[in-house]
Short mmCIF file of C-alpha atoms (C1' of nucleotides) in Angstrom, two decimals:
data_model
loop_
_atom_site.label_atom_id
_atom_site.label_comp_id
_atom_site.label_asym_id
_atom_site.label_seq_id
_atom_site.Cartn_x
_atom_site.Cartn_y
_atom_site.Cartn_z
CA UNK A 11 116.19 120.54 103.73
CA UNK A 12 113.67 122.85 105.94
CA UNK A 13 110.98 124.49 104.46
CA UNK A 14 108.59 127.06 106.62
CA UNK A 15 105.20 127.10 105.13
CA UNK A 16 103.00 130.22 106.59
CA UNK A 17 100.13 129.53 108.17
CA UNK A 18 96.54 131.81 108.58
CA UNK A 19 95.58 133.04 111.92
CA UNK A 20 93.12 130.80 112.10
CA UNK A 21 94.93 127.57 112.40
CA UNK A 22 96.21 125.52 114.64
CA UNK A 23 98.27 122.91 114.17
CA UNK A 24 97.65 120.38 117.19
CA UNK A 25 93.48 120.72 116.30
CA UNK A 26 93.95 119.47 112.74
CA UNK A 27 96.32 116.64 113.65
CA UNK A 28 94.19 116.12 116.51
CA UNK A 29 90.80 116.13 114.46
CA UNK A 30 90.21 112.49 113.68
CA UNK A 31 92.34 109.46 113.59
CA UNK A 32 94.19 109.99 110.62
CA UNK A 33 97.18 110.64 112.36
CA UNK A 34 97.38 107.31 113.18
CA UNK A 35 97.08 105.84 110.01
CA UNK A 36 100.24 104.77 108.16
CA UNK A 37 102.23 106.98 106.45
CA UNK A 38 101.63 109.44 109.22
CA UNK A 39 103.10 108.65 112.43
CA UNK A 40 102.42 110.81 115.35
CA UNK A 41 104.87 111.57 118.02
CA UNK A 42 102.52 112.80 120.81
CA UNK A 43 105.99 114.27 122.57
CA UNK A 44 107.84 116.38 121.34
CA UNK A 45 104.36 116.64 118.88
CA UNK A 46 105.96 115.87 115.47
CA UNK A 47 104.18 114.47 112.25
CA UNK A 48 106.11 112.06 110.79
CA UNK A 49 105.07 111.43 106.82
CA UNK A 50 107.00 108.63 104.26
CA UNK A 51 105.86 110.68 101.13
CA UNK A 52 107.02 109.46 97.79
CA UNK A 53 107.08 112.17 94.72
CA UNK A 54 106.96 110.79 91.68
CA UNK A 55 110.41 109.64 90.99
CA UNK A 56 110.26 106.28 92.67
CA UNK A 57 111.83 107.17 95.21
CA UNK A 58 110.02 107.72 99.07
CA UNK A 59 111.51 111.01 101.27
CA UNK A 60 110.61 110.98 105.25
CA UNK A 61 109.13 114.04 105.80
CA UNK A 62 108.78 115.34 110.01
CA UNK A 63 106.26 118.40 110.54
CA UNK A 64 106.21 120.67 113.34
CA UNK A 65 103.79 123.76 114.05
CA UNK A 66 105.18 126.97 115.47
CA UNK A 67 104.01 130.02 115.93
CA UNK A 68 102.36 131.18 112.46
CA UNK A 69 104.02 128.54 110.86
CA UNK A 70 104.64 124.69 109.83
CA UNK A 71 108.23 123.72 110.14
CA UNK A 72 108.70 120.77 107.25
CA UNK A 73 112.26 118.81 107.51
CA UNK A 74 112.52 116.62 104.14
CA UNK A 75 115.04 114.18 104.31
CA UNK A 76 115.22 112.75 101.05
CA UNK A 77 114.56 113.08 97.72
CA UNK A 78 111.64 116.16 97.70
CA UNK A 79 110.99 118.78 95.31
CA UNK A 80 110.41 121.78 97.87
CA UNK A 81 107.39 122.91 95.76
CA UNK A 82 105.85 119.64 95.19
CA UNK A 83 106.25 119.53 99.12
CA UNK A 84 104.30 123.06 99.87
CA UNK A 85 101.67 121.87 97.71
CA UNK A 86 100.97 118.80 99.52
CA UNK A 87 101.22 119.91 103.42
CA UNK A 88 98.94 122.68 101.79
CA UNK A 89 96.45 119.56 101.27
CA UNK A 90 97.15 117.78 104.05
CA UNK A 91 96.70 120.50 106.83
CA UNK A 92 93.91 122.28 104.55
CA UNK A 93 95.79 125.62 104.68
CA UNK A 94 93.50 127.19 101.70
CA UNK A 95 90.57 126.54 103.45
CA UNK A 96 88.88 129.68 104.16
CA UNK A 97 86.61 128.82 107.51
CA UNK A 98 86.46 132.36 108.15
CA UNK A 99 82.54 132.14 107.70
CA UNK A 100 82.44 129.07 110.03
CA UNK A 101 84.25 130.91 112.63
CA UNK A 102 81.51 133.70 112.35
CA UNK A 103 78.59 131.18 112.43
CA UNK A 104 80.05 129.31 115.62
CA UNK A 105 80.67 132.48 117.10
CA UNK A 106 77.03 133.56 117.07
CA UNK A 107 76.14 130.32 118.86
CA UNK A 108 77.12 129.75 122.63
CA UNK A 109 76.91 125.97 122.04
CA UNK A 110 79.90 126.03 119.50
CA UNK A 111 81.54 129.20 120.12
CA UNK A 112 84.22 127.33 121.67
CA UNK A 113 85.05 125.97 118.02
CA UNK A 114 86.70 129.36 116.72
CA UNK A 115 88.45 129.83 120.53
CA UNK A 116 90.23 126.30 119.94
CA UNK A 117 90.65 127.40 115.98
CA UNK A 118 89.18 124.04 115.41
CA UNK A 119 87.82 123.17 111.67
CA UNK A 120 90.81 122.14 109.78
CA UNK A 121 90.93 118.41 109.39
CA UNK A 122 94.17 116.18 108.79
CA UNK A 123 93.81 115.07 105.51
CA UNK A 124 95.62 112.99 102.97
CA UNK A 125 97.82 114.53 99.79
CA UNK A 126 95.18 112.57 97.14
CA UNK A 127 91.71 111.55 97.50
CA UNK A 128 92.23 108.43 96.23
CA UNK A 129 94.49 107.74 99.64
CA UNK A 130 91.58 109.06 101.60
CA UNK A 131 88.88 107.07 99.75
CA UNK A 132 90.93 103.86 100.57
CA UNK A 133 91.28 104.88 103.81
CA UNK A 134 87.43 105.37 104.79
CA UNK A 135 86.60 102.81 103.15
CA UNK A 136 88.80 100.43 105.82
CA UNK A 137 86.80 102.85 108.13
CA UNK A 138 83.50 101.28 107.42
CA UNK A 139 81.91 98.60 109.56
CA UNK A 140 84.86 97.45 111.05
CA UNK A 141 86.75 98.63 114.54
CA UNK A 142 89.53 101.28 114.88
CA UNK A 143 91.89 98.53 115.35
CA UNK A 144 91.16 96.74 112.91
CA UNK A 145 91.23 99.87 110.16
CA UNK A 146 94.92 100.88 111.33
CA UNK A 147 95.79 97.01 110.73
CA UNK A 148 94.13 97.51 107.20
CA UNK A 149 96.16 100.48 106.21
CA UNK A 150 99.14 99.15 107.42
CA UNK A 151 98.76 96.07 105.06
CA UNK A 152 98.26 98.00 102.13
CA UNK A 153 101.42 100.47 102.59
CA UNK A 154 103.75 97.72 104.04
CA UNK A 155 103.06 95.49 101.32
CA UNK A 156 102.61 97.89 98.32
CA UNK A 157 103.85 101.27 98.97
CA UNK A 158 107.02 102.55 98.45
CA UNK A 159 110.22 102.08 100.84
CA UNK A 160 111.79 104.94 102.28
CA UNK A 161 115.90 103.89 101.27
CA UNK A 162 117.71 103.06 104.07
CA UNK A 163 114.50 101.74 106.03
CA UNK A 164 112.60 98.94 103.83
CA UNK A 165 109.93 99.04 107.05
CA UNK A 166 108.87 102.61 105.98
CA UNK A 167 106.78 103.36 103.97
CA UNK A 168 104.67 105.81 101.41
CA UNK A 169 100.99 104.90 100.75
CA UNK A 170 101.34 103.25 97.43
CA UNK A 171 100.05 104.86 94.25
CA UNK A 172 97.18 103.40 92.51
CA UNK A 173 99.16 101.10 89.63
CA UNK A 174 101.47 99.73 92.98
CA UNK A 175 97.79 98.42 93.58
CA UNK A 176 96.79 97.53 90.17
CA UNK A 177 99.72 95.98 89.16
CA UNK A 178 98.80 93.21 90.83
CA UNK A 179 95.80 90.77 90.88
CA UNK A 180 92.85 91.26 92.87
CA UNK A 181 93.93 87.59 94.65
CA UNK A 182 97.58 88.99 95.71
CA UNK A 183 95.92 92.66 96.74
CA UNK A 184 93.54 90.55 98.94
CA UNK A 185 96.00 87.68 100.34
CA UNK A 186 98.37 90.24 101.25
CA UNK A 187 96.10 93.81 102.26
CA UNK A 188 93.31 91.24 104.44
CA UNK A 189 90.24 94.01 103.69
CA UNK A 190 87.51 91.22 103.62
CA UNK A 191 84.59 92.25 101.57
CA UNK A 192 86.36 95.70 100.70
CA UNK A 193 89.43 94.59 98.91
CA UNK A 194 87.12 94.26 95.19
CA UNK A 195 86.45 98.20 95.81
CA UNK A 196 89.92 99.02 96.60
CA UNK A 197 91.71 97.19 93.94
CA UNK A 198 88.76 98.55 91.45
CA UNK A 199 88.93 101.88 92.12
CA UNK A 200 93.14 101.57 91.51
CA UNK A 201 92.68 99.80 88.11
CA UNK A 202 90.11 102.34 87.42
CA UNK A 203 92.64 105.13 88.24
CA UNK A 204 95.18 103.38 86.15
CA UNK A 205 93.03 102.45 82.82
CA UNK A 206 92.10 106.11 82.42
CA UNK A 207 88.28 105.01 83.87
CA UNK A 208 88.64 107.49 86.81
CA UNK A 209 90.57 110.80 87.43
CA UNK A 210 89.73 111.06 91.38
CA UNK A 211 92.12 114.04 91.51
CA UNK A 212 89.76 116.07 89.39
CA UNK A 213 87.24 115.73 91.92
CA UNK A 214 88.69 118.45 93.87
CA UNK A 215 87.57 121.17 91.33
CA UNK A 216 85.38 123.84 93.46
CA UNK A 217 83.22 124.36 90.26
CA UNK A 218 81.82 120.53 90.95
CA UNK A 219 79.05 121.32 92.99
CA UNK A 220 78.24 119.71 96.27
CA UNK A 221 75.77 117.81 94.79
CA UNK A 222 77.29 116.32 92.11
CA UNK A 223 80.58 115.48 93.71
CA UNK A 224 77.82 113.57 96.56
CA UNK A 225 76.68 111.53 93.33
CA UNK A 226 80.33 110.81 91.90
CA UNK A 227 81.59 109.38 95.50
CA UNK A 228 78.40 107.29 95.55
CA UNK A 229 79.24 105.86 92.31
CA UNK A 230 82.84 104.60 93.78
CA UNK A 231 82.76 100.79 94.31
CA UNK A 232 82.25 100.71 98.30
CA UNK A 233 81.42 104.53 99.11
CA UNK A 234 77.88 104.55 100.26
CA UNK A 235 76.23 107.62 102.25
CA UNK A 236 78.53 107.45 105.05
CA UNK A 237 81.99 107.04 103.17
CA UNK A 238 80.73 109.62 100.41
CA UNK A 239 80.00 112.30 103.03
CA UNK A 240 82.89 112.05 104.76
CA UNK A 241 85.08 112.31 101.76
CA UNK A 242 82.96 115.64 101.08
CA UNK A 243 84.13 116.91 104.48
CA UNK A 244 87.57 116.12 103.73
CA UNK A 245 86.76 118.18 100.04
CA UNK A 246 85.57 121.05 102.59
CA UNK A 247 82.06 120.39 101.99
CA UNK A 248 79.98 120.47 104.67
CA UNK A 249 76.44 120.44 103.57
CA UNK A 250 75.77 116.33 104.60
CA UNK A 251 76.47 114.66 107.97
CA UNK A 252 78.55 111.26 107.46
CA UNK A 253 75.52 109.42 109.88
CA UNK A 254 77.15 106.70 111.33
CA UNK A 255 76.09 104.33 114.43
CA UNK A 256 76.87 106.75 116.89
CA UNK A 257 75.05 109.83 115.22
CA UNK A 258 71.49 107.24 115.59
CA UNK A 259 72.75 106.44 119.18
CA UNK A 260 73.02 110.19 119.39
CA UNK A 261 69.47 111.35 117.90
CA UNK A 262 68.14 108.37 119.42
CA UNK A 263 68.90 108.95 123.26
CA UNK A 264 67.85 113.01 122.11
CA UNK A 265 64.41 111.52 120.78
CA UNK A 266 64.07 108.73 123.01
CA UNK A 267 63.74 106.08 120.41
CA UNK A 268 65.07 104.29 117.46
CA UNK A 269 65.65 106.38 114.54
CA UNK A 270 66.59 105.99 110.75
CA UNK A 271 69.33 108.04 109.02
CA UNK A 272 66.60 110.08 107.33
CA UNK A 273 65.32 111.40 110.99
CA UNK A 274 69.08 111.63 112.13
CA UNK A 275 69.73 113.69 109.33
CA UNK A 276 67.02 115.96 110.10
CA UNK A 277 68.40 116.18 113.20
CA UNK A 278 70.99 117.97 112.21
CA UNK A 279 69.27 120.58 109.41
CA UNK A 280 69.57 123.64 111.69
CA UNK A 281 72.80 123.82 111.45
CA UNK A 282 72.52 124.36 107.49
CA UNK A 283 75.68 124.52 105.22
CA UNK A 284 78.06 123.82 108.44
CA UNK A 285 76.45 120.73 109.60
CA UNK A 286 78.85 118.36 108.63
CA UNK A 287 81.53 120.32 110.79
CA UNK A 288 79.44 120.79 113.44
CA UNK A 289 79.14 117.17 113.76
CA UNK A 290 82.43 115.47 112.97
CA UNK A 291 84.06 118.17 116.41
CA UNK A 292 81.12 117.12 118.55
CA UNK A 293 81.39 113.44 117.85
CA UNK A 294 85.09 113.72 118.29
CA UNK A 295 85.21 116.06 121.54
CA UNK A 296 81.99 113.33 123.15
CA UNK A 297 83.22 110.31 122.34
CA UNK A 298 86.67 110.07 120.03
CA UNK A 299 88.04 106.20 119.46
CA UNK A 300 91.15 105.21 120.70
CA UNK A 301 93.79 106.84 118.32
"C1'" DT B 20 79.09 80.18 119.09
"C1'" DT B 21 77.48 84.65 118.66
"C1'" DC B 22 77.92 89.47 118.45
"C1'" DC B 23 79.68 93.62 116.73
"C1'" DA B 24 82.41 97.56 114.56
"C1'" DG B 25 82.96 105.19 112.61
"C1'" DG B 26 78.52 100.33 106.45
"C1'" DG B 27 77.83 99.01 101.41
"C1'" DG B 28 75.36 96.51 97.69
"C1'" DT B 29 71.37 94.51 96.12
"C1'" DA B 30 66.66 92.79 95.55
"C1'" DG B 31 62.07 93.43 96.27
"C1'" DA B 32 58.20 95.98 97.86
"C1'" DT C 5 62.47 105.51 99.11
"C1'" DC C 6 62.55 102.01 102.45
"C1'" DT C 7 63.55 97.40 104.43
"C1'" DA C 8 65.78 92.98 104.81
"C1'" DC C 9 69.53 90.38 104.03
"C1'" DC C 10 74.17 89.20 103.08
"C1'" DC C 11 78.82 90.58 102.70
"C1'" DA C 12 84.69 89.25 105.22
"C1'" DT C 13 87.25 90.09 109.42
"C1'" DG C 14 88.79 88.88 114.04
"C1'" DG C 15 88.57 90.13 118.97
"C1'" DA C 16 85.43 90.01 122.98
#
DNA sequence: TTCCAGGGGTAGA
DNA sequence: TCTACCCATGGA
C-alpha cells in the first residue's frame, strides 16, 4: 500500500531526518542512498508493518508493507516529521537576522521525532551522560528484546509499547536492555503508563502551557533540565535551551571562562521564544556526533 | 586504573 | 538556588 501525505512549503524532508540523531535510533533505519526512512511500526493489533518513507517534491511517499491502517499511518508520519507545525513565525524571525537567515533558505526547523512521547522520553533519557554509541546500543536493547517483530523478520523490530516493558520485572528489563542507572526510570515510567499513574500522550495538548508541561517532564523519573527541555523541543516548544556540556564549552570559550547553566542560559535570552531552535541547528551544523 | 559521555537525584548549606 | 557527591556503563 502507498500513501502520499502533502507536505507545506516549508519543509524539507532531508533537514528533519537530518536534524539530530534520531534517525539512527532503532526503529528508524536510514538509508543515506537512495535516502529512504525505514520504520518497523506496530498499530495496535499485535502485529508490526515495515513502513519505507521517501520525500518528493511537496510530498512524503509512505510504502506500508504490512498490516497498517492508512489513517492511523497519516497520523503518525504527521508526528514524526512534525507536518502541523506552523514555523512560519520562526522563518520570519530568522529571516530578520543575517546570522540565521540561512535557517528558512535550508527550510530547517522540523525535527525527526518519534510517533509517542513516551518513545522519545526513553530515548533521551539513553541520551543522557553517556556516548552516542553507547545510546544507539541502548535503544537497540530495548526494541530487540521487547518490541514487537515485524513477521517474516524476527530481527525487526517496533519500539515496544509501555506494558511490553512492564510486563516484565525491573531485573529482566535491566539484564536484558543494559541502561545502568537509567533502567529504574525507564521501567517506572512504563508501569506508570500501564497502572493508569501517567497518560504521557496527553501531554501533547497545546492548552498545557510551556511552563507547566517544563514541570510535568521534570517530575518523570530520570528527566532533569536537560532531558525535560529537549522533550519540549520535540513538543514544539522552544522557550528553554536543553544546556548540555557542549552549550558550557560553548558560552565558556564566548566568555572566556567556566560557566554554570544559569549564565549559559542567559546566554541564550536574546533569542526569546525561539531559543531552543536556535540552538539545537547551531549545535548540530558546529559540531553534530557521529550518526 | 582513571577518565569521560548530548546528566539526574539527593542532601545539605 | 546552588554545590558536592554518587549513580551504571564500557571504550579510550
Amino acid at each position: 500500500m502507498r500513501i502520499s501525505i502533502d507536505t507545506p512549503d516549508d519543509f524539507d524532508f532531508l533537514e528533519c531526518v537530518n536534524a539530530h540523531g534520531w534517525r539512527s535510533l532503532l526503529p528508524f533505519c536510514w538509508d543515506t542512498e537512495p535516502k529512504v526512512l525505514e520504520r518497523i511500526e506496530e498499530f495496535g493489533d499485535g502485529n508490526a508493518a515495515l513502513l519505507t518513507i521517501r520525500g518528493s517534491n511537496g510530498k512524503l511517499d509512505v510504502d506500508a508493507h504490512g498490516s497498517a491502517p492508512e489513517q492511523d499511518v497519516v497520523r503518525r508520519v504527521k508526528i514524526m516529521f512534525q507536518l502541523d507545525l506552523d514555523i512560519a513565525r520562526f522563518y520570519t524571525y530568522c529571516a530578520k537576522q543575517p546570522a540565521l537567515c540561512h535557517i528558512p533558505q535550508l527550510r530547517q526547523g522540523r525535527i525527526l521525532r518519534s510517533p509517542s512521547l513516551f518513545e522519545d522520553a526513553v530515548k533521551v533519557i539513553a541520551t543522557t551522560n553517556t556516548t552516542w554509541s553507547r545510546t544507539k546500543g541502548m535503544v537497540a536493547r530495548i526494541v530487540e528484546s521487547f518490541g514487537t517483530p515485524l513477521p517474516g523478520d524476527a530481527a525487526r523490530r517496533a519500539f515496544p509499547r509501555p506494558d511490553q516493558i512492564a510486563s516484565v520485572t525491573l531485573e529482566e528489563f535491566s539484564e536484558k536492555a543494559r541502561l545502568g542507572y537509567r533502567n529504574a526510570s525507564v521501567h517506572r515510567i512504563a508501569t506508570d503508563i500501564v497502572e493508569g499513574r501517567l497518560d504521557l500522550e496527553s501531554w501533547r495538548d497545546s492548552e498545557i502551557t510551556s511552563q507547566d508541561l517544563y514541570k510535568r517532564l521534570l517530575s518523570l523519573p530520570g528527566i532533569g533540565p536537560y532531558a525535560a527541555s529537549c522533550l519540549m523541543i520535540y513538543l514544539g516548544r522552544y522557550e528553554r535551551v536543553n544546556v548540555d556540556s557542549w552549550a558550557r564549552m560553548m558560552v565558556g570559550k564566548e566568555l572566556g571562562r567556566s560557566v554554570t547553566d544559569k549564565e549559559a542560559h542567559a546566554f541564550f535570552e536574546p533569542y526569546g521564544e525561539w531559543k531552543a531552535l536556535v540552538y539545537h541547528f547551531y549545535r548540530w551544523r558546529e559540531s553534530a556526533p557521529e550518526f
